[in-house]
PDB file of C-alpha atoms in Angstrom:
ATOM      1  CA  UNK L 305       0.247 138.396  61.633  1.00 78.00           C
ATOM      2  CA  UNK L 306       3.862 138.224  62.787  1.00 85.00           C
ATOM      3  CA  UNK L 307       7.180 137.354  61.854  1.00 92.00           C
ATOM      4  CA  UNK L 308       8.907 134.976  63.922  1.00 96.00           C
ATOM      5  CA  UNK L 309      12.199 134.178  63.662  1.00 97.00           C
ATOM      6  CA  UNK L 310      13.991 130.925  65.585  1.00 98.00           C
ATOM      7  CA  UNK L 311      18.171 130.521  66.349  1.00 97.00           C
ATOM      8  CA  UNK L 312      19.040 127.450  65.785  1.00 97.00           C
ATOM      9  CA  UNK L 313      17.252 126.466  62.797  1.00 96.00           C
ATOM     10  CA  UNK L 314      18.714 122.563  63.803  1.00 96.00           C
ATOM     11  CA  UNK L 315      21.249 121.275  65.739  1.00 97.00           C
ATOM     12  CA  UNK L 316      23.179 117.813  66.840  1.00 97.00           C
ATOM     13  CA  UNK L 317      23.764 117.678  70.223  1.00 97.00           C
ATOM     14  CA  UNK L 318      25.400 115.125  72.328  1.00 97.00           C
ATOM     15  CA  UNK L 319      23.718 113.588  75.167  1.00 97.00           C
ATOM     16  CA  UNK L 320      24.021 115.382  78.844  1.00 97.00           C
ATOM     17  CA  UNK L 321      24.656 118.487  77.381  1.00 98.00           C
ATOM     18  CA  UNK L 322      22.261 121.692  77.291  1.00 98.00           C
ATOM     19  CA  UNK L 323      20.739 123.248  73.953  1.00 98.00           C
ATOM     20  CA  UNK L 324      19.549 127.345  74.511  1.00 98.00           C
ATOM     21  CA  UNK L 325      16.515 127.850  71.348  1.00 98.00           C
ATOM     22  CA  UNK L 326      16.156 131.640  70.671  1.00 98.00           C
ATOM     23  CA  UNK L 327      12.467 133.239  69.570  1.00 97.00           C
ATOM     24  CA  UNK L 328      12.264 136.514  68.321  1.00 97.00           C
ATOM     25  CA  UNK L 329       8.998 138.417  67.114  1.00 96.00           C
ATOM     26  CA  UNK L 330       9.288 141.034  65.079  1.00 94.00           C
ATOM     27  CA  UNK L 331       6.847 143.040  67.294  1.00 91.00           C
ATOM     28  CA  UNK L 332       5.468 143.250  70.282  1.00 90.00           C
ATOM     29  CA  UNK L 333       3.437 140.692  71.568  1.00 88.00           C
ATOM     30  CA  UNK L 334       1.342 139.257  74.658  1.00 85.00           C
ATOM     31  CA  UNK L 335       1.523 135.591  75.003  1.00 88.00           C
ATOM     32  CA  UNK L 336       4.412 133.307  73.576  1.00 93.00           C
ATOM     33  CA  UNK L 337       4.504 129.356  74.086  1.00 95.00           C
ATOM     34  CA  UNK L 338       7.027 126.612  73.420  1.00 97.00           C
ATOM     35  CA  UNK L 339       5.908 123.604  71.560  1.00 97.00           C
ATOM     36  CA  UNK L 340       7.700 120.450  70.983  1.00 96.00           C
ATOM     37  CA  UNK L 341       6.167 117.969  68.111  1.00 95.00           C
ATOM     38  CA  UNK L 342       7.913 114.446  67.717  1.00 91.00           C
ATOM     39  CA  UNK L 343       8.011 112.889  64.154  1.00 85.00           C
ATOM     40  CA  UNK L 344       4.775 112.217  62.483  1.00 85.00           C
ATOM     41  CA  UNK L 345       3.148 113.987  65.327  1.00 90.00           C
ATOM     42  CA  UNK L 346       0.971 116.959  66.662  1.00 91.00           C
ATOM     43  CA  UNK L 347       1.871 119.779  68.613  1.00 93.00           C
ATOM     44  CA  UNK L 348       2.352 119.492  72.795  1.00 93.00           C
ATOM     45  CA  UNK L 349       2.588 122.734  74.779  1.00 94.00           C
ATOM     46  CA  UNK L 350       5.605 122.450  76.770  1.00 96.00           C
ATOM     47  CA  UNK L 351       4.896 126.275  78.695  1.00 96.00           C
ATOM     48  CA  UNK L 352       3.383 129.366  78.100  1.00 93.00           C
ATOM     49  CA  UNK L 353       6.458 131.802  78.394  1.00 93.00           C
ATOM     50  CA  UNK L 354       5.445 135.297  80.930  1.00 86.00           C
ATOM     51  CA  UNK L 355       7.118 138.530  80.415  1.00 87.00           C
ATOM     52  CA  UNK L 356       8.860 139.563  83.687  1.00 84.00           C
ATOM     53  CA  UNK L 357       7.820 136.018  85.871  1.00 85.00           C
ATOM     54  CA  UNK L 358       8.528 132.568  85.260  1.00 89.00           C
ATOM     55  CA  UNK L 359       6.824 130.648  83.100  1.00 93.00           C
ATOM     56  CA  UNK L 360       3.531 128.104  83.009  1.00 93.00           C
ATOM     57  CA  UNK L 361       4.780 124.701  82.902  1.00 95.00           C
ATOM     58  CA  UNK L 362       2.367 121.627  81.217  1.00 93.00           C
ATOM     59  CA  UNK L 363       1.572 118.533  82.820  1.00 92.00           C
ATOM     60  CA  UNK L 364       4.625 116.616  82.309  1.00 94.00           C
ATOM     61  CA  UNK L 365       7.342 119.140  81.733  1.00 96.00           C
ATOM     62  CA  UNK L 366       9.323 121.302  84.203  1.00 96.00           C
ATOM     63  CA  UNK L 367      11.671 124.036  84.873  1.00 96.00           C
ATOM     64  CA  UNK L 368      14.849 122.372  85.686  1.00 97.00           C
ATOM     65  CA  UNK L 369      14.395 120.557  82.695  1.00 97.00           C
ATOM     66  CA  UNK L 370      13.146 122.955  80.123  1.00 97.00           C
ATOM     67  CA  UNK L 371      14.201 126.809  81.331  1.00 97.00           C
ATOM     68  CA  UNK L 372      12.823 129.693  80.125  1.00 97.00           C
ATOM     69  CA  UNK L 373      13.383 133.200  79.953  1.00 95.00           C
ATOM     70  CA  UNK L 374      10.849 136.259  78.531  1.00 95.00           C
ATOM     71  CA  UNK L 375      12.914 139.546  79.257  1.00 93.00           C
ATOM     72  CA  UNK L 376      10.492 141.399  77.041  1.00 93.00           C
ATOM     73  CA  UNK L 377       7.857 141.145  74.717  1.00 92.00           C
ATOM     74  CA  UNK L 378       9.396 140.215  71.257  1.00 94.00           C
ATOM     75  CA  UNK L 379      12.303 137.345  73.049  1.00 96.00           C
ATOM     76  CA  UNK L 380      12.124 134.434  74.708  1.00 97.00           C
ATOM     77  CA  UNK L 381      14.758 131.401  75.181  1.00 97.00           C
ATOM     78  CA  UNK L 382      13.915 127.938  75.878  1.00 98.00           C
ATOM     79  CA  UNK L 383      16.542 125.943  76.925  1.00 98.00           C
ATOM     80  CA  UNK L 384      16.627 121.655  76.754  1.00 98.00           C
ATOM     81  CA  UNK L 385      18.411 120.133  79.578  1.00 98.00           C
ATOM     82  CA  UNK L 386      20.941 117.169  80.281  1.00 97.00           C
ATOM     83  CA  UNK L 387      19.848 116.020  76.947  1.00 97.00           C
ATOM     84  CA  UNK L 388      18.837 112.792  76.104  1.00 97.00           C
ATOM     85  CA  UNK L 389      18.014 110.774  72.669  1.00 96.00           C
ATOM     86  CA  UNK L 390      14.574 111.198  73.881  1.00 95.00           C
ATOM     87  CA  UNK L 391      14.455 114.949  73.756  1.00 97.00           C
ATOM     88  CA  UNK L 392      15.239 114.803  69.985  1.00 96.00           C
ATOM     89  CA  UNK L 393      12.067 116.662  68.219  1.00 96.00           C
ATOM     90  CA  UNK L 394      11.268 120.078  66.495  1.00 96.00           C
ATOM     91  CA  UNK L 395      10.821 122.501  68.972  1.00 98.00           C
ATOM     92  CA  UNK L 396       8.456 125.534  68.284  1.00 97.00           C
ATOM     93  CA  UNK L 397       7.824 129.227  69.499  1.00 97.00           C
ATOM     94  CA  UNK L 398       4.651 130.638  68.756  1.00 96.00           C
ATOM     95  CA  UNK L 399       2.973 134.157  69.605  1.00 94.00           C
ATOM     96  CA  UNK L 400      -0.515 135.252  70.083  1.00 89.00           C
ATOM     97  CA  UNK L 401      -2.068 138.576  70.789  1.00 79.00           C
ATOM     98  CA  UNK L 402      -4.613 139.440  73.474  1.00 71.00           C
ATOM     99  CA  UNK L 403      -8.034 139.971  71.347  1.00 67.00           C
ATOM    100  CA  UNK L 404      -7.728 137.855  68.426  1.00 66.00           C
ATOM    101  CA  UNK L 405      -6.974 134.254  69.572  1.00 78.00           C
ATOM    102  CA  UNK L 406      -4.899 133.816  66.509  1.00 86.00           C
ATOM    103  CA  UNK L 407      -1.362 131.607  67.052  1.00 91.00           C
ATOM    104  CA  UNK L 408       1.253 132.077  64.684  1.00 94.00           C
ATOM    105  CA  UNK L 409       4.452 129.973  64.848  1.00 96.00           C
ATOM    106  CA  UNK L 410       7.915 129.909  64.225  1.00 96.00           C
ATOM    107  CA  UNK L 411      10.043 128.076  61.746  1.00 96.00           C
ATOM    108  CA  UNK L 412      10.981 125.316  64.202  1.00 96.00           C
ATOM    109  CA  UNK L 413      14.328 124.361  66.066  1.00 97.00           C
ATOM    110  CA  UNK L 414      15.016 120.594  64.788  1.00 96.00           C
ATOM    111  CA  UNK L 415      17.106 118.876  67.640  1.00 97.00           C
ATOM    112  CA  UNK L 416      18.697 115.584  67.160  1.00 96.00           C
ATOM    113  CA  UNK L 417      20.243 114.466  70.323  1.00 97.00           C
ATOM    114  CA  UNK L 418      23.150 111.321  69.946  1.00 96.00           C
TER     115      UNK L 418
ATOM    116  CA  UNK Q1303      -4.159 118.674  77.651  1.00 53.00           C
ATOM    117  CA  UNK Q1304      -7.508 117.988  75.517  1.00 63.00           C
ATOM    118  CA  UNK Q1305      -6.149 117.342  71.876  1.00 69.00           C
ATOM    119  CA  UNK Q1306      -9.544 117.558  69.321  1.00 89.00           C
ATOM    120  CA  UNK Q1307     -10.208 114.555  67.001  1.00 92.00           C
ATOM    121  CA  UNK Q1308      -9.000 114.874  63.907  1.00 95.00           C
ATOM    122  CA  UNK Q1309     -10.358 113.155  60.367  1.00 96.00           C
ATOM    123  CA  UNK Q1310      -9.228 111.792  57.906  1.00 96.00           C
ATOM    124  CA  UNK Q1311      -5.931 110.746  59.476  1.00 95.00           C
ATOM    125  CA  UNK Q1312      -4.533 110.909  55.983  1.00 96.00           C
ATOM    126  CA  UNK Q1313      -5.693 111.234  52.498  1.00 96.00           C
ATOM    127  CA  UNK Q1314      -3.744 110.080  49.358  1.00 96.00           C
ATOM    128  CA  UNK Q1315      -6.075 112.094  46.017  1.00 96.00           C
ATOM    129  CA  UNK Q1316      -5.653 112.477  42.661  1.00 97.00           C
ATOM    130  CA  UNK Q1317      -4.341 116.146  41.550  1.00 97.00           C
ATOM    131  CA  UNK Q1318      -7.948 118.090  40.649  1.00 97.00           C
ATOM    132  CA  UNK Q1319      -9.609 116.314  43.170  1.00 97.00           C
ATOM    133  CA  UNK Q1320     -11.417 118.031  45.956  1.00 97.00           C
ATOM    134  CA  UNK Q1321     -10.577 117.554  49.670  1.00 96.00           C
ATOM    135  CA  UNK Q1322     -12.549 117.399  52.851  1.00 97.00           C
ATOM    136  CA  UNK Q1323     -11.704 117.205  56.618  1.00 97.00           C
ATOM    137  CA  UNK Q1324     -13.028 117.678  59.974  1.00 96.00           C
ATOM    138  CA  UNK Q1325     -12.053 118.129  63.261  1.00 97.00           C
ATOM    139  CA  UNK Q1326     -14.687 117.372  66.478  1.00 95.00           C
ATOM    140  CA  UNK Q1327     -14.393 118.361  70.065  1.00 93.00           C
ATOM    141  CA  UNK Q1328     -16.545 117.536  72.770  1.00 91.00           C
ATOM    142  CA  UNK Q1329     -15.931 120.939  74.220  1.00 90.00           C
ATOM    143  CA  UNK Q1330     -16.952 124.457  72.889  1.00 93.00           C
ATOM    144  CA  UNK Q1331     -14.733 126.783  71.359  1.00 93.00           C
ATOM    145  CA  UNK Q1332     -14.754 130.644  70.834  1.00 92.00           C
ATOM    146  CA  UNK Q1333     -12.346 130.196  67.425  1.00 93.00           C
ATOM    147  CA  UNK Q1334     -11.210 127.273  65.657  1.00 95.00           C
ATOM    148  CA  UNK Q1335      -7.929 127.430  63.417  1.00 96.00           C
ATOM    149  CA  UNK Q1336      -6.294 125.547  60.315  1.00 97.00           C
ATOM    150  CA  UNK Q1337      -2.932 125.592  60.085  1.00 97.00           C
ATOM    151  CA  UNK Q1338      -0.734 123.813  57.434  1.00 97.00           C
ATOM    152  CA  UNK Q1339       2.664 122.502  58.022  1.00 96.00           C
ATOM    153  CA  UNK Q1340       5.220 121.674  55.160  1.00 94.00           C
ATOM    154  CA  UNK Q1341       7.512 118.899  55.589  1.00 87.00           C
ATOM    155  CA  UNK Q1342      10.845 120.400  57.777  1.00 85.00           C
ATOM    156  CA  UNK Q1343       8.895 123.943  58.316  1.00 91.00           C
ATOM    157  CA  UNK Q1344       6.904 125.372  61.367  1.00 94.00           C
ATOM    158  CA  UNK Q1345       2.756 125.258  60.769  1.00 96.00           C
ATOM    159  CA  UNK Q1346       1.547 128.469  58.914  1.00 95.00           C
ATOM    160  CA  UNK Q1347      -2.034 129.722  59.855  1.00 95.00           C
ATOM    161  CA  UNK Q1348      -4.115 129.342  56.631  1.00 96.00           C
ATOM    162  CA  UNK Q1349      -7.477 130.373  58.210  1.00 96.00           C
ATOM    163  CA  UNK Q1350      -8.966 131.612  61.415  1.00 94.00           C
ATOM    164  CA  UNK Q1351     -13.036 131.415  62.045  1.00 95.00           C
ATOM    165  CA  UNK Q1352     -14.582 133.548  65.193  1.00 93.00           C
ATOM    166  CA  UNK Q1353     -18.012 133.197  65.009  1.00 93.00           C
ATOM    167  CA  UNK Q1354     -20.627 130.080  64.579  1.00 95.00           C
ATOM    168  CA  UNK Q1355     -21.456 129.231  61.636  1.00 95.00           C
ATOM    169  CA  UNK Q1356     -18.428 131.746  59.821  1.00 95.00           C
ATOM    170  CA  UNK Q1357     -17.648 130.235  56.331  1.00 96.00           C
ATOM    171  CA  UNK Q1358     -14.463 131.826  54.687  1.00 96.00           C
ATOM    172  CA  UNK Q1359     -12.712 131.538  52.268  1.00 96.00           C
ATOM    173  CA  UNK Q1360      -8.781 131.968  51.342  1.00 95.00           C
ATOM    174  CA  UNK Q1361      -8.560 130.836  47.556  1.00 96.00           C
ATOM    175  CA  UNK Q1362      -8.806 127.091  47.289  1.00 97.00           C
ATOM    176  CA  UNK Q1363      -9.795 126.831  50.902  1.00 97.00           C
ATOM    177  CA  UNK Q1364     -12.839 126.974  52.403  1.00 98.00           C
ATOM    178  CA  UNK Q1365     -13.647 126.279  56.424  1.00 97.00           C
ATOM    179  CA  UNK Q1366     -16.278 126.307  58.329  1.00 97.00           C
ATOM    180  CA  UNK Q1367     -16.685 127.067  62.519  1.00 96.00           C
ATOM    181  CA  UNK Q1368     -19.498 124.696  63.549  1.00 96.00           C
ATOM    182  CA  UNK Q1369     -23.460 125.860  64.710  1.00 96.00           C
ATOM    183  CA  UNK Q1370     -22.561 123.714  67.605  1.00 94.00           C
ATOM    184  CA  UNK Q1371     -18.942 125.185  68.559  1.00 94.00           C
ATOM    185  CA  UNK Q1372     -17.703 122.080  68.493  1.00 94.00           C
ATOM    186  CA  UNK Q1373     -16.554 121.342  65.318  1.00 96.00           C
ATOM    187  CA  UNK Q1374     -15.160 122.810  61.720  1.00 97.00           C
ATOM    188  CA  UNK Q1375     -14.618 121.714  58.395  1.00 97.00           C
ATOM    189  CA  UNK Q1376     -11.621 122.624  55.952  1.00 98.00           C
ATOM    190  CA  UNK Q1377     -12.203 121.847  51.941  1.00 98.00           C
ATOM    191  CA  UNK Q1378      -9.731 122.250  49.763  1.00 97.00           C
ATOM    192  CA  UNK Q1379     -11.102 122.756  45.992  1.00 97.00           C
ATOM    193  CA  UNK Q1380      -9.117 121.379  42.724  1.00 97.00           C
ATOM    194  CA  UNK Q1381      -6.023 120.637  44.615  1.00 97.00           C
ATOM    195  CA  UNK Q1382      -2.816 121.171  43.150  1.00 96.00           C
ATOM    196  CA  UNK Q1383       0.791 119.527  44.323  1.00 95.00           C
ATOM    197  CA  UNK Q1384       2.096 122.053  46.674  1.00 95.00           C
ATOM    198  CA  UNK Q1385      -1.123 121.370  48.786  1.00 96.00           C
ATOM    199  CA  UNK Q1386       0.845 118.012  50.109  1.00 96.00           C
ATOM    200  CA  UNK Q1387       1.649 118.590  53.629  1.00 96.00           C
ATOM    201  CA  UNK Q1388       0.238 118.015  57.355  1.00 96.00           C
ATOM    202  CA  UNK Q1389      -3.068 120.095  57.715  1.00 97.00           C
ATOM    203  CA  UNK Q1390      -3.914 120.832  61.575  1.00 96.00           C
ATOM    204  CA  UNK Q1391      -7.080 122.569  63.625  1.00 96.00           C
ATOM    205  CA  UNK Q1392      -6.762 124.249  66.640  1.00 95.00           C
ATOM    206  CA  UNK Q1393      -9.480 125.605  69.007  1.00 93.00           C
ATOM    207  CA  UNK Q1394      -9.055 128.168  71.281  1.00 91.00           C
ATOM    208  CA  UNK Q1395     -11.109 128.773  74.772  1.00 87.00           C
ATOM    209  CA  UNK Q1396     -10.388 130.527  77.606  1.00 79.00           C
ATOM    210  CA  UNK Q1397      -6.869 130.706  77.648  1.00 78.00           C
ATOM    211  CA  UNK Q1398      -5.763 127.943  75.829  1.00 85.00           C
ATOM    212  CA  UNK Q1399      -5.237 126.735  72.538  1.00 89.00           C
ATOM    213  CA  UNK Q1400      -5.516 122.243  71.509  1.00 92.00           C
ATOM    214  CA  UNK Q1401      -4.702 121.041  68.772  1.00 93.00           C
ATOM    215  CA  UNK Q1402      -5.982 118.642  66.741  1.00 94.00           C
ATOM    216  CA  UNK Q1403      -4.032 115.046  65.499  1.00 92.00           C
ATOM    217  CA  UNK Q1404      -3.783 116.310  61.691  1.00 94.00           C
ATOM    218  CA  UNK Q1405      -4.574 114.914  58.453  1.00 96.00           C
ATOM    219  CA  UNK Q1406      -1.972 113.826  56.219  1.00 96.00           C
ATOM    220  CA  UNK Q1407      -2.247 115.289  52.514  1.00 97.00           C
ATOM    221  CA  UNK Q1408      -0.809 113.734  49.405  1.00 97.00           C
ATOM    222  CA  UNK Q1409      -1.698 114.759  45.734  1.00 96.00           C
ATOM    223  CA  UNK Q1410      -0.492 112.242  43.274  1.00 94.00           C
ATOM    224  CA  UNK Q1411       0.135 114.252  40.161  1.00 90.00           C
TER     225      UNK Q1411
END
């Protein structure tokens, strides 16, 4: 297993302004993803984030919008862009190891955007 | 991305009772997960199958990875309270992981 640890645990943000989510595993690890899961609903992949190259974007979701970073293997930010009421959700970090297709996830960043 | 079908949607049971769900998927997958999410809280990985036909067991719970690959079962046995909460699958093949839609638990005491 790991433990995965998320900064903010929820925030109120006002709209056009930028929100930075922190993920940190206590060990290393080889994949980590970003999630985002609207009330009452399941989980969407936003990106898979890589370790030393950008990141793997969904259908739907891009970089300007939704930054990340992976400077090593137990961090990762995701940032939320010019914020809207729209991008109010729990957003979710998750890690998985190469070998055992096993996905463990994070507490959750609740964003409500105003 | 695919998203696997999920069933019950919800499920309202009488403490003691037993509970059974399912999730489908017209694709194969080389694992199938069940992950349970508490109200406010991330989803916490309850069990993980990697085989066909694997049955395990982790107390109360009970789930099943399909013959077929393209389906598994969670029960729940005598449940208790605490076992309110969104229960979700995943499957996992190639390099990706979909989730199912979840099923809705509530145990009225």
């Amino acid at each position: 297993s790991a433990v995965i640890s998320q900064k903010p645990s929820r925030d109120i943000c006002q709209r056009g302004t930028s929100l930075t989510i922190q993920c940190q595993v206590d060990s290393q690890v080889t994949m980590m993803f970003w999630y985002r899961q609207q009330p009452g609903q399941s989980l969407t992949l936003i990106a898979t984030a890589n370790q030393g190259s950008e990141a793997t974007y969904e259908s739907g979701f891009v970089i300007d919008k939704f930054p990340i970073s992976r400077p090593n293997l137990t961090f990762s930010t995701l940032t939320v862009s010019n914020m809207s009421p729209e991008d109010s959700s729990i957003y979710l970090c998750s890690v998985a190891r190469q070998g055992k297709e096993t996905q463990y996830f994070g507490p959750g960043t609740r964003l409500l955007v105003l | 991305g695919q998203q696997l079908n999920q069933s019950p949607q919800s499920m309202f049971i009488q403490e003691g009772e037993d509970v059974s769900m399912n999730c489908t998927s017209s694709s194969i997958f080389n694992t199938w997960l069940w992950y349970k999410q508490d109200p406010g809280e991330g989803p916490v990985l309850l069990i993980a199958l990697y085989k066909a036909g694997e049955l395990t067991s982790n107390g109360r719970l009970t789930a099943q990875f399909g013959i077929t690959r393209k389906d598994s079962f969670l029960n729940i046995s005598a449940s208790i309270p605490s076992d309110v909460g969104i229960y979700f699958c995943a499957g996992h093949t190639g390099n990706q992981f979909y989730f199912g839609t979840g099923t809705s638990l509530t145990v009225i005491p």
